[in-house]
Structure formats: structure tokens, C-alpha cells
Coordinates of C-alpha atoms in Angstrom, one line a residue:
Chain U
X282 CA 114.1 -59.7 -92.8
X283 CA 111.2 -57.2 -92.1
X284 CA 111.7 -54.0 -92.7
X285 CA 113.9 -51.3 -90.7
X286 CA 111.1 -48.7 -90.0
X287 CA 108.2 -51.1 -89.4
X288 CA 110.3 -53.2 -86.5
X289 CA 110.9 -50.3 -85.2
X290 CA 107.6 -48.5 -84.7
X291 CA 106.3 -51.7 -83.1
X292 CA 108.7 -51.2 -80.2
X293 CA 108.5 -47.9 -79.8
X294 CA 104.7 -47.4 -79.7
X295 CA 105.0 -49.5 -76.7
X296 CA 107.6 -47.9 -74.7
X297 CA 104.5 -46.3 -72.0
X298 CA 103.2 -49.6 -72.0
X299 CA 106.5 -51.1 -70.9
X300 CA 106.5 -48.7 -67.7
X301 CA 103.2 -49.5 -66.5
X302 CA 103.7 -53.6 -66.6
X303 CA 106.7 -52.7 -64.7
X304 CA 104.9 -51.3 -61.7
X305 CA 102.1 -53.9 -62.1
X306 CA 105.2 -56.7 -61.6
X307 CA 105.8 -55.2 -58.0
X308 CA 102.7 -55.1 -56.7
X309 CA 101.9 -59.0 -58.0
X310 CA 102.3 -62.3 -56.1
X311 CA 105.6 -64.0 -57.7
X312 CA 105.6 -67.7 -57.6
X313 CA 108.3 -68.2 -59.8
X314 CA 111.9 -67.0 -60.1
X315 CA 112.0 -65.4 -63.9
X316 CA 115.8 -65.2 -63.9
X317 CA 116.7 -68.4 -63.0
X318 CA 113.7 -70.0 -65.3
X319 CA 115.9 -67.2 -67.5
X320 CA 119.2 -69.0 -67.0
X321 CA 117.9 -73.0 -66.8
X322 CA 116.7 -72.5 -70.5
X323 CA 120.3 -70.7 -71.2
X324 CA 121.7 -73.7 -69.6
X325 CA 119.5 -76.4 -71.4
X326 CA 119.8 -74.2 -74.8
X327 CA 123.6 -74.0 -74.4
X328 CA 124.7 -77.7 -74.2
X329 CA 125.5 -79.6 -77.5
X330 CA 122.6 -82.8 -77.0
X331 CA 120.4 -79.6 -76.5
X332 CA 117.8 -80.9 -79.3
X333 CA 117.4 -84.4 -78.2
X334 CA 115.1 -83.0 -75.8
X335 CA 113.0 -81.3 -77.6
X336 CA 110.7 -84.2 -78.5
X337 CA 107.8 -82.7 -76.2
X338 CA 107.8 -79.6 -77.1
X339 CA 107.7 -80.3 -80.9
X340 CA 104.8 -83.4 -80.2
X341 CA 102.8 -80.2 -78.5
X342 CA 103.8 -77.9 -81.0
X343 CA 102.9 -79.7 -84.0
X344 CA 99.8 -80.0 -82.1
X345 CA 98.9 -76.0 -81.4
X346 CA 100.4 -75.7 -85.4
X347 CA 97.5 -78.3 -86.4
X348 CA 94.8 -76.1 -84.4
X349 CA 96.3 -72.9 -86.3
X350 CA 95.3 -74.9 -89.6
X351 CA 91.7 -75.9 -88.2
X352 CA 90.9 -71.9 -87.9
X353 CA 91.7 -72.0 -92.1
X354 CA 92.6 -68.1 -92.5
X355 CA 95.9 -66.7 -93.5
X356 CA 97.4 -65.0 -91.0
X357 CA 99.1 -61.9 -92.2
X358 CA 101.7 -61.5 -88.5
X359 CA 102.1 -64.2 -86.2
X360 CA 103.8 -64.0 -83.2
X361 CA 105.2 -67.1 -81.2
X362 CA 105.9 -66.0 -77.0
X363 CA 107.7 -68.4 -75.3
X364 CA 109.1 -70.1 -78.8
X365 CA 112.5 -71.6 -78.2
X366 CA 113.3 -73.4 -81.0
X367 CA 110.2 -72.2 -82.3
X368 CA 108.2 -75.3 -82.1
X369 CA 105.1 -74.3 -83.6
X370 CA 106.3 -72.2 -86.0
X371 CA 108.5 -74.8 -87.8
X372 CA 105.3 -76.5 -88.6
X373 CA 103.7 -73.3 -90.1
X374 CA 103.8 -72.3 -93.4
X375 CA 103.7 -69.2 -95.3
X376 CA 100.0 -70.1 -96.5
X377 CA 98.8 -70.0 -92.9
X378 CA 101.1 -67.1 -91.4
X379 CA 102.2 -64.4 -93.6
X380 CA 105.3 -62.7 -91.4
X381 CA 106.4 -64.0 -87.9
X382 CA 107.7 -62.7 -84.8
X383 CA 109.1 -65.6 -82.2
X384 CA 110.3 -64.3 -78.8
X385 CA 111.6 -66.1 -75.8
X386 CA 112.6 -65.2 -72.3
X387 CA 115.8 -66.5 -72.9
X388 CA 118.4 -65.5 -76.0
X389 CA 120.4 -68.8 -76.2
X390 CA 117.1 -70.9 -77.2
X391 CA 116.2 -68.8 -79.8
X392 CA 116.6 -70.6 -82.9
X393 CA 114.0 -71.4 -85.1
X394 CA 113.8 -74.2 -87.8
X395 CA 111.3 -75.0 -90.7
X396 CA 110.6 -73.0 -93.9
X397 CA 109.4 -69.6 -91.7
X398 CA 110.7 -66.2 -92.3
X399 CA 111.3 -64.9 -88.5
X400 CA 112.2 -62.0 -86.6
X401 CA 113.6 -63.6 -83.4
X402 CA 113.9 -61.0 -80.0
X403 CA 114.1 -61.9 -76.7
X404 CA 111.4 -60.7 -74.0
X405 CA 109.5 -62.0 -71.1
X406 CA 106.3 -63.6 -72.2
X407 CA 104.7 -61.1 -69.2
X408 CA 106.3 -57.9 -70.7
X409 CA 105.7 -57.9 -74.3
X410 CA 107.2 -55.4 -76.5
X411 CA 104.4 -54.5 -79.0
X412 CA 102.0 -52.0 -80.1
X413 CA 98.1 -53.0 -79.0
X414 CA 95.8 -54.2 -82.0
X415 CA 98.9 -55.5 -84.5
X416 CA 99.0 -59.1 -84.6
X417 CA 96.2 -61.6 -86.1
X418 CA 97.4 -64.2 -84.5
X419 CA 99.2 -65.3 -81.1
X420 CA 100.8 -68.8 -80.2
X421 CA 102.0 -70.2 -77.2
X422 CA 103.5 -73.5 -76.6
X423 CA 104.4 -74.9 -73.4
X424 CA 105.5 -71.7 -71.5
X425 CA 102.8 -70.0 -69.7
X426 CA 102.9 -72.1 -66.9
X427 CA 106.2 -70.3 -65.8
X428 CA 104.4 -67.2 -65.7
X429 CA 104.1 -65.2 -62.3
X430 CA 101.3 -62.9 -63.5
X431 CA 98.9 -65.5 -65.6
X432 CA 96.4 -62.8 -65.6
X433 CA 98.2 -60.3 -66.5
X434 CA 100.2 -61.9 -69.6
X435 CA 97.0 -63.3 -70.6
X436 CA 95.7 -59.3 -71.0
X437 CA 98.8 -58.2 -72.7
X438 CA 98.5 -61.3 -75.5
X439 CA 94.8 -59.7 -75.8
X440 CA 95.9 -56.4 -75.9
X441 CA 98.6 -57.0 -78.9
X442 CA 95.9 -58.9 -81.2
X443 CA 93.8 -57.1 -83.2
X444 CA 89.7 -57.0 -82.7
X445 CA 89.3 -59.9 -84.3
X446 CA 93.1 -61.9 -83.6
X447 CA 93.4 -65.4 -82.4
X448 CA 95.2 -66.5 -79.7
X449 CA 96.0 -70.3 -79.6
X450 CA 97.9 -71.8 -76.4
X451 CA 99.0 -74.7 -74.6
X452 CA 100.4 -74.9 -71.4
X453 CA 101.0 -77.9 -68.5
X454 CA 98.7 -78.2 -66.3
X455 CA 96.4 -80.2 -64.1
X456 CA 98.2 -83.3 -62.6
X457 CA 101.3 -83.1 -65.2
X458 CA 104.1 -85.4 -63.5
X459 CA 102.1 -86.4 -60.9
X460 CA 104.2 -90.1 -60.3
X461 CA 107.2 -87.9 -60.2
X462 CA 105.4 -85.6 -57.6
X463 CA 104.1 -88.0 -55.6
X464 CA 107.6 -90.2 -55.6
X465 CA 109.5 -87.5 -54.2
X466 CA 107.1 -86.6 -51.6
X467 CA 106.9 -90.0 -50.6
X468 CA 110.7 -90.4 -50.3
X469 CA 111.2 -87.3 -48.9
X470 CA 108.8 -88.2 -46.1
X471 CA 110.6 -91.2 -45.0
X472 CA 114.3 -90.4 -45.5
X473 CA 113.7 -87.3 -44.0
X474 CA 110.7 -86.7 -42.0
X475 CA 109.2 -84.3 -44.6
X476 CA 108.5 -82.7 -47.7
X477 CA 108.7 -79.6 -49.8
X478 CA 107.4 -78.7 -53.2
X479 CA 109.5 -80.3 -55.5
X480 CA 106.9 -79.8 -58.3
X481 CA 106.0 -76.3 -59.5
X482 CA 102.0 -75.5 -59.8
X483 CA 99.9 -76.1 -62.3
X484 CA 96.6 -74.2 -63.2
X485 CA 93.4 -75.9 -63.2
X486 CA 91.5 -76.5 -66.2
X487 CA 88.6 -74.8 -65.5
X488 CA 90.5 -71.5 -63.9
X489 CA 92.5 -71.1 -67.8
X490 CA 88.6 -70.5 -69.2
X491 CA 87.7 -68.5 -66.0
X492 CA 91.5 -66.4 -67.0
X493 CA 90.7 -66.0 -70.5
X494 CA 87.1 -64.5 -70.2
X495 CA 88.3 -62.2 -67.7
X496 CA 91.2 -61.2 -70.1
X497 CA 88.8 -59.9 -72.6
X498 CA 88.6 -63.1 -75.0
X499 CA 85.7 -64.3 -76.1
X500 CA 84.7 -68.1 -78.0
X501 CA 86.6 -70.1 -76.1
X502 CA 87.5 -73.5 -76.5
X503 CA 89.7 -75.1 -73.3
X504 CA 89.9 -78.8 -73.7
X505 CA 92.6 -81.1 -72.1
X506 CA 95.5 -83.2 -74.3
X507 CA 97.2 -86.1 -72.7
X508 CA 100.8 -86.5 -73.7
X509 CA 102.1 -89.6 -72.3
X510 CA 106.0 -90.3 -72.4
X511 CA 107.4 -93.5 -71.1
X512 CA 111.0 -93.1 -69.3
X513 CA 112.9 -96.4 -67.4
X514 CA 113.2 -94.4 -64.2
X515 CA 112.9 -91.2 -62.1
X516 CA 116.3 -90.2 -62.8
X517 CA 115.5 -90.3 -66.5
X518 CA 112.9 -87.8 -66.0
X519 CA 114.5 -85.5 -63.9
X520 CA 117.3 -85.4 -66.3
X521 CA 115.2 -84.4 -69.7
X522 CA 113.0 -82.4 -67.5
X523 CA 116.6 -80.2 -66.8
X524 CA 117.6 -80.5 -70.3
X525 CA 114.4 -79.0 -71.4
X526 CA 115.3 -76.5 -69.5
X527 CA 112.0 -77.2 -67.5
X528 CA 113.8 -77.4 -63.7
X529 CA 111.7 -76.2 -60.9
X530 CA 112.2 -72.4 -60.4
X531 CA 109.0 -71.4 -58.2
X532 CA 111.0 -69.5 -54.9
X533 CA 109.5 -71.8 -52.5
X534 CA 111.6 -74.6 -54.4
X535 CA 114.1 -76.3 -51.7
X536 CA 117.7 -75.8 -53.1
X537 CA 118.8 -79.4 -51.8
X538 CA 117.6 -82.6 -52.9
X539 CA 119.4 -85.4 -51.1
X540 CA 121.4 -88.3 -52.8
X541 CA 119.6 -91.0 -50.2
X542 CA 116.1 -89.2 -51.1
X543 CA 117.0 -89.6 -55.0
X544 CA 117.5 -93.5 -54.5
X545 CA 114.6 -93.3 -52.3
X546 CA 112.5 -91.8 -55.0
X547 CA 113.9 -93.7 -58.0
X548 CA 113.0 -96.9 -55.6
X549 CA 109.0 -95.8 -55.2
X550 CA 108.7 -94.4 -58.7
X551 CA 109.7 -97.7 -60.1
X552 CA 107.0 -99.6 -57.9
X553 CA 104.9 -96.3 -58.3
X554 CA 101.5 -98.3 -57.7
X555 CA 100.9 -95.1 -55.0
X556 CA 101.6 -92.9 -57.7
X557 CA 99.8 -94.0 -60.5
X558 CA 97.9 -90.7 -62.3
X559 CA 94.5 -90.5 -61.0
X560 CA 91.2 -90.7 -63.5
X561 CA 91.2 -87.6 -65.6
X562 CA 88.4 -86.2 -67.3
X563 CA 88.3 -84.2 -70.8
X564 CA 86.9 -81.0 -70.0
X565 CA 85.3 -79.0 -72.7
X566 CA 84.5 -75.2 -71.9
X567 CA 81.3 -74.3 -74.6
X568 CA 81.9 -72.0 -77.0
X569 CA 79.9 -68.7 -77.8
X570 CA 79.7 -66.5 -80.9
X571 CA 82.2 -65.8 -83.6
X572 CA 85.5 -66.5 -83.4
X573 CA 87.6 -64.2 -81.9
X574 CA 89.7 -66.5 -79.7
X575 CA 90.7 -70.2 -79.3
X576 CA 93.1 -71.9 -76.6
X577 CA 93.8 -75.3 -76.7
X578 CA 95.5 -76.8 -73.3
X579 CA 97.9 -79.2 -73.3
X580 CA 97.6 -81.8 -69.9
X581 CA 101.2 -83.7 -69.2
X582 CA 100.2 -86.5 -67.1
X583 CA 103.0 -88.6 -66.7
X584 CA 106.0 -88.1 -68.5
X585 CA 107.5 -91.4 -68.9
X586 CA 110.4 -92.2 -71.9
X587 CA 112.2 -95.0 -73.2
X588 CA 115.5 -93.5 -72.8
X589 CA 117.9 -94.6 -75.6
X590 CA 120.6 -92.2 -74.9
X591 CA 123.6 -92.4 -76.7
Chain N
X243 CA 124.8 -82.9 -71.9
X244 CA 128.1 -82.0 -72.5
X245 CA 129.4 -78.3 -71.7
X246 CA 131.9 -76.5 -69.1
X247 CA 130.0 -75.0 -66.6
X248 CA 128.8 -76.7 -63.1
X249 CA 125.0 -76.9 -64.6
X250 CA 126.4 -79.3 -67.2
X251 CA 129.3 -81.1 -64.7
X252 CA 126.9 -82.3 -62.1
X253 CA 124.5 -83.6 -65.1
X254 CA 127.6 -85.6 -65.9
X255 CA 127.9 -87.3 -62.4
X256 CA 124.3 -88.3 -62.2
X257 CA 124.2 -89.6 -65.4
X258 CA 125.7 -92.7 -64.1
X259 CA 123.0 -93.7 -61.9
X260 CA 120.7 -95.5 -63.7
X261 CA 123.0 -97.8 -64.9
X262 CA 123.8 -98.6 -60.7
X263 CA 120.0 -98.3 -60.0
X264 CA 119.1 -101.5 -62.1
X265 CA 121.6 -103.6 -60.4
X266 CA 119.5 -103.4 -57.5
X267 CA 115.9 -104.1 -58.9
X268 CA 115.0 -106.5 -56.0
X269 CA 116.2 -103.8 -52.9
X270 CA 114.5 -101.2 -54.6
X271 CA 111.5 -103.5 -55.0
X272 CA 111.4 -103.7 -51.4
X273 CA 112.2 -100.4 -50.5
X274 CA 109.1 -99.6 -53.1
X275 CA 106.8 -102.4 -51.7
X276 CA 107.5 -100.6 -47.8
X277 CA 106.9 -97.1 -48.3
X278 CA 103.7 -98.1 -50.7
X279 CA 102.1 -99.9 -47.9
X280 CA 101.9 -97.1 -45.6
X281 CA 99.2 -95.0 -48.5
X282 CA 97.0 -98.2 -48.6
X283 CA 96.9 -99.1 -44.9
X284 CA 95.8 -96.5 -41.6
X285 CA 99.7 -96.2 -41.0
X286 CA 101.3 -92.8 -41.8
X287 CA 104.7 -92.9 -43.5
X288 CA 107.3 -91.4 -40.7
X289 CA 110.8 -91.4 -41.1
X290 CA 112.8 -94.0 -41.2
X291 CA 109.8 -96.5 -41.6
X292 CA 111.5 -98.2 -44.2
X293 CA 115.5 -97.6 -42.8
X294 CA 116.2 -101.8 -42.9
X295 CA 115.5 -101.6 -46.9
X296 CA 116.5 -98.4 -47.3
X297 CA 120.0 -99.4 -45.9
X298 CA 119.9 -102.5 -48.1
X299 CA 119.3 -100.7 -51.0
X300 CA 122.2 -98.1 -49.9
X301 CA 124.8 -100.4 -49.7
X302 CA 123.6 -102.2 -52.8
X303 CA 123.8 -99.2 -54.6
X304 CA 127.3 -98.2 -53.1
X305 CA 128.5 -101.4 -54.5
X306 CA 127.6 -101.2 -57.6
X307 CA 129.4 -98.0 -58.1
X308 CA 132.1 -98.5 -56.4
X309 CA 132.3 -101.8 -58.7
X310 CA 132.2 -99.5 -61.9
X311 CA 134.3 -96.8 -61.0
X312 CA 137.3 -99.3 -60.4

């Protein structure tokens, strides 16, 4: 465990910091609804089977570790936002990351595996704790893209790294579960005359580069994974999506999804030849001089599983 | 997922569902087949387009639950 004092004088240093995020939340455009994205992952993290769904985030993870490797520096303090079970950080090891700092929005997920000495607190990955210039090295796995303030978290991740820090990221985006997207709205539209959002939004490729410039990085590298999952069914996916604790929380969300729109669904996702993922390209944003930042960005496109549950 | 509170209860209830669902390949097929016919032709899906193999697939679907909760 780190040290009483030096825990301590992070936090504190940052307690004027804290106030002024606070006033910048009002005054931003919220899509999504932080306390229930807050409670889903309580949920998700609470119920026994809890790690059988963990299988994306640790294929992602494993892949964010890898780029941490590719940089080939030791890295005295780490710090994992959004880390759950930490899923990068169980890949790390002490020869790439000294001391490490995981946080999460939500307390319950908080439990991280592999050979890593931690220090586990829980904050919002757009209100974060620290003192400016103290970590060599941020990571971010598969939880930006429940952030309200993208911008703004972005800034605060560049604020906490030191001149010449790293921050290395992935996030969904782009047309991530587009079949189950384009099922729904298709069901909806016939059982009921309509459609809402089922599907949160995603950011675009090119607007993460656009983001990180203005955020104050500079070298960046933006390129697009695909993750494929296979899954028998729509219901499948709607179920690990829950259990990943990755449920819809944007406040536009409909809070009713109709049993005759569910068969509906499962019915068009199964024939899905409307649905299938359109053409995607590999985008590659150039990078400039020395290496003060990388991002690597993780595209879902379908999430499809062979479901062998119990 | 197993757990007490009404999160975890209704995941219990729908977990059933696949397992209904695949008894009805060929109504959902249908149901599929109707609503996908609209995005490649002029038509635009309106409700109820599809109501005949929706219904089909509804009481197929009924069935086959009402069969297994026996």
C-alpha cells in the first residue's frame, strides 16, 4: 500500500480543482445519466456470474496493455480511470508500470486482478481527484463513451499527466452494435408506429483526434479496432450488454421496451440482412513529433456471441 | 445473474426466452423476411405492416411457453 502522506497530498492539492469542474458540469450539455450508469455497473458488479462478462473488456484491455508495452518505458505511476476489474492493469507488470492508481465511477466493480500493486478509489472519470503534472501514464479502457463532458475529461486526463505523460485509451464508437440498433428500430417502427433511441451515441473517429488536439495532446495516433463477438440472438446481446453493466443510460433513453417489440426485434436480428454493419474503413490520424501522447480507439461493430451459459 | 434485487429478478424472467424464441425459427423467419422487405423496396415500414406474421409468431411464441412453464 502507498504511503499515508503521499496519497494524501494527491487529493488535497486538488481540492480547488474539484470546485471549478463542479461548476463546469452545470453549465455542460448532459447526454447521459452518471448515476444510473453509477448504479447499472453496481448492479452488473454485484451479481455472482458477474465475471463471465467480462470477456470484452479484458479482449480490449489486453489490447490497450499491449500498446502500453509498444511505448517500451517504465512507467513510474499509472493510473487506470474507468478500471472495473481493472482490465488493463491485470496485464501490466511491474516492469512497465511502477505504482498504480485504478478508479471507477462505481465502488462495487472495483476489484482488480493480476500481479499489480493498486490503490483502488472510486471517482467519476470527468472529476478526477489528482494533483496536475503527477502521473506518467493514463489508461482508459472502454469507458469514455459514457462521459457527458468528452472534452472536458479529455483536459483533466491531460492536466494530471506530467509534460511528457502518456495517455493511452479506448473507447466504443463509430457504428458499435449497429444490427442491434438497427433491429430495434426496425421493430419498434412496425409494432408501434415509431422509434426512440434505444442505442446510446457514439463519437466519430475523426472528432476523438479533433478532441485530443484541442485537449492539449500532441502525437497522436487514433486508429480503429474491430472486435467482433458472435451471440445466437438479440436477447443474448441485450443480456451481456446489462451484465456488463453497459445498459443504455443517456436521458433521452425510453424507460419501456415492449415484450411484442422484443420478439419483434429478436425476429429481424436473426434475419438481420437490413442490418448487416456497413463497410468500415481503418482510419489512421498522422502523427507529429515526439511522443507525448498516444490513443488507441477501440471500434465495436457487432457484438455477436456464442452463448454457452451455464 | 443471480441476486435479490428487481435488476437481477427481471434478468431471471427473460432468461427464458431464447430457449422459446428457437421454437419458432420459421415464424420469425417470416416476421424477419416482411419487415426486411420494406428497407429494400420504395415502401416505408408503418405499423402493423407485418401484424399477420407478427400474430403468428405471437401465438407461436405463447405456446411454447406456456408449454414449458407446465
Amino acid at each position: 500500500m502507498i504511503g499515508g502522506a503521499t496519497y494524501g497530498r494527491l487529493l488535497r492539492a486538488s481540492a480547488s480543482r474539484w470546485r471549478v469542474a463542479e461548476g463546469r458540469r452545470r453549465s455542460s450539455r448532459s447526454v447521459f445519466d452518471r448515476s444510473m450508469k453509477k448504479k447499472q455497473k453496481e448492479w452488473a458488479g454485484s451479481g455472482r456470474d458477474t465475471r463471465k462478462y467480462d470477456y470484452l473488456r479484458d479482449e480490449v484491455g489486453s489490447r490497450v496493455a499491449d500498446r502500453v508495452y509498444d511505448v517500451a518505458r517504465t512507467f513510474p505511476l499509472a493510473l487506470e480511470i474507468g478500471a472495473g476489474r481493472g482490465h488493463v492493469a491485470q496485464h501490466l507488470s511491474r516492469d512497465a508500470v511502477e505504482r498504480l492508481f485504478v478508479t471507477d465511477i462505481s465502488e462495487a466493480a472495483l476489484n482488480v486482478g493480476g500481479e499489480m500493486r493498486w490503490h483502488a478509489l472510486a471517482a467519476d472519470e470527468e472529476f478526477l481527484p489528482f494533483r496536475e503534472n503527477s502521473f506518467d501514464l493514463v489508461l482508459s479502457s472502454m469507458s469514455l463513451h459514457w462521459v457527458n463532458d468528452l472534452p472536458g475529461a479529455l483536459r483533466q486526463i491531460q492536466a494530471v499527466l506530467k509534460p511528457d505523460g502518456v495517455f493511452i485509451g479506448a473507447m466504443a464508437g463509430g457504428e458499435t452494435l449497429y444490427q442491434l440498433r438497427c433491429s430495434l428500430q426496425l421493430a419498434e417502427t412496425e409494432r408501434e408506429g415509431g422509434f426512440s433511441p434505444r442505442v446510446s451515441p457514439y463519437t466519430a473517429v475523426a472528432d476523438l483526434g479533433n478532441l485530443l488536439g484541442q485537449a492539449g495532446f500532441n502525437m497522436l495516433t487514433v486508429d480503429t479496432d474491430e472486435v467482433q463477438v458472435y451471440y445466437p440472438g438479440i436477447m443474448e446481446v441485450m443480456m451481456d450488454l446489462q451484465g456488463m453493466g453497459e445498459s443504455n443510460c443517456a436521458w433521452n433513453r425510453r424507460s419501456v421496451l415492449h415484450r411484442d417489440t422484443i420478439l419483434a426485434a429478436a425476429a429481424v436480428y436473426k434475419g438481420a440482412s437490413p442490418c448487416h454493419a456497413p463497410r468500415r474503413h481503418l482510419k489512421q490520424a498522422k502523427a507529429a513529433k515526439r511522443g507525448s501522447a498516444t490513443v488507441s480507439f477501440g471500434d465495436l461493430s457487432k457484438i455477436n456471441r456464442n452463448g454457452d451459459d451455464e | 445473474m443471480s441476486g435479490s434485487n428487481v435488476w437481477h429478478r427481471s434478468r431471471e424472467k427473460l432468461r427464458r426466452f431464447p430457449e422459446f424464441f428457437a421454437q419458432c425459427a420459421e415464424e420469425a423467419a417470416a416476421y424477419g423476411k416482411c419487415v426486411a422487405a420494406t428497407t429494400v423496396s420504395k415502401q416505408e415500414l408503418k405499423k402493423d405492416h407485418c401484424a399477420k406474421e407478427f400474430a403468428a409468431l405471437k401465438t407461436c411464441f405463447s405456446n411454447a411457453a406456456k408449454k414449458n412453464c407446465k
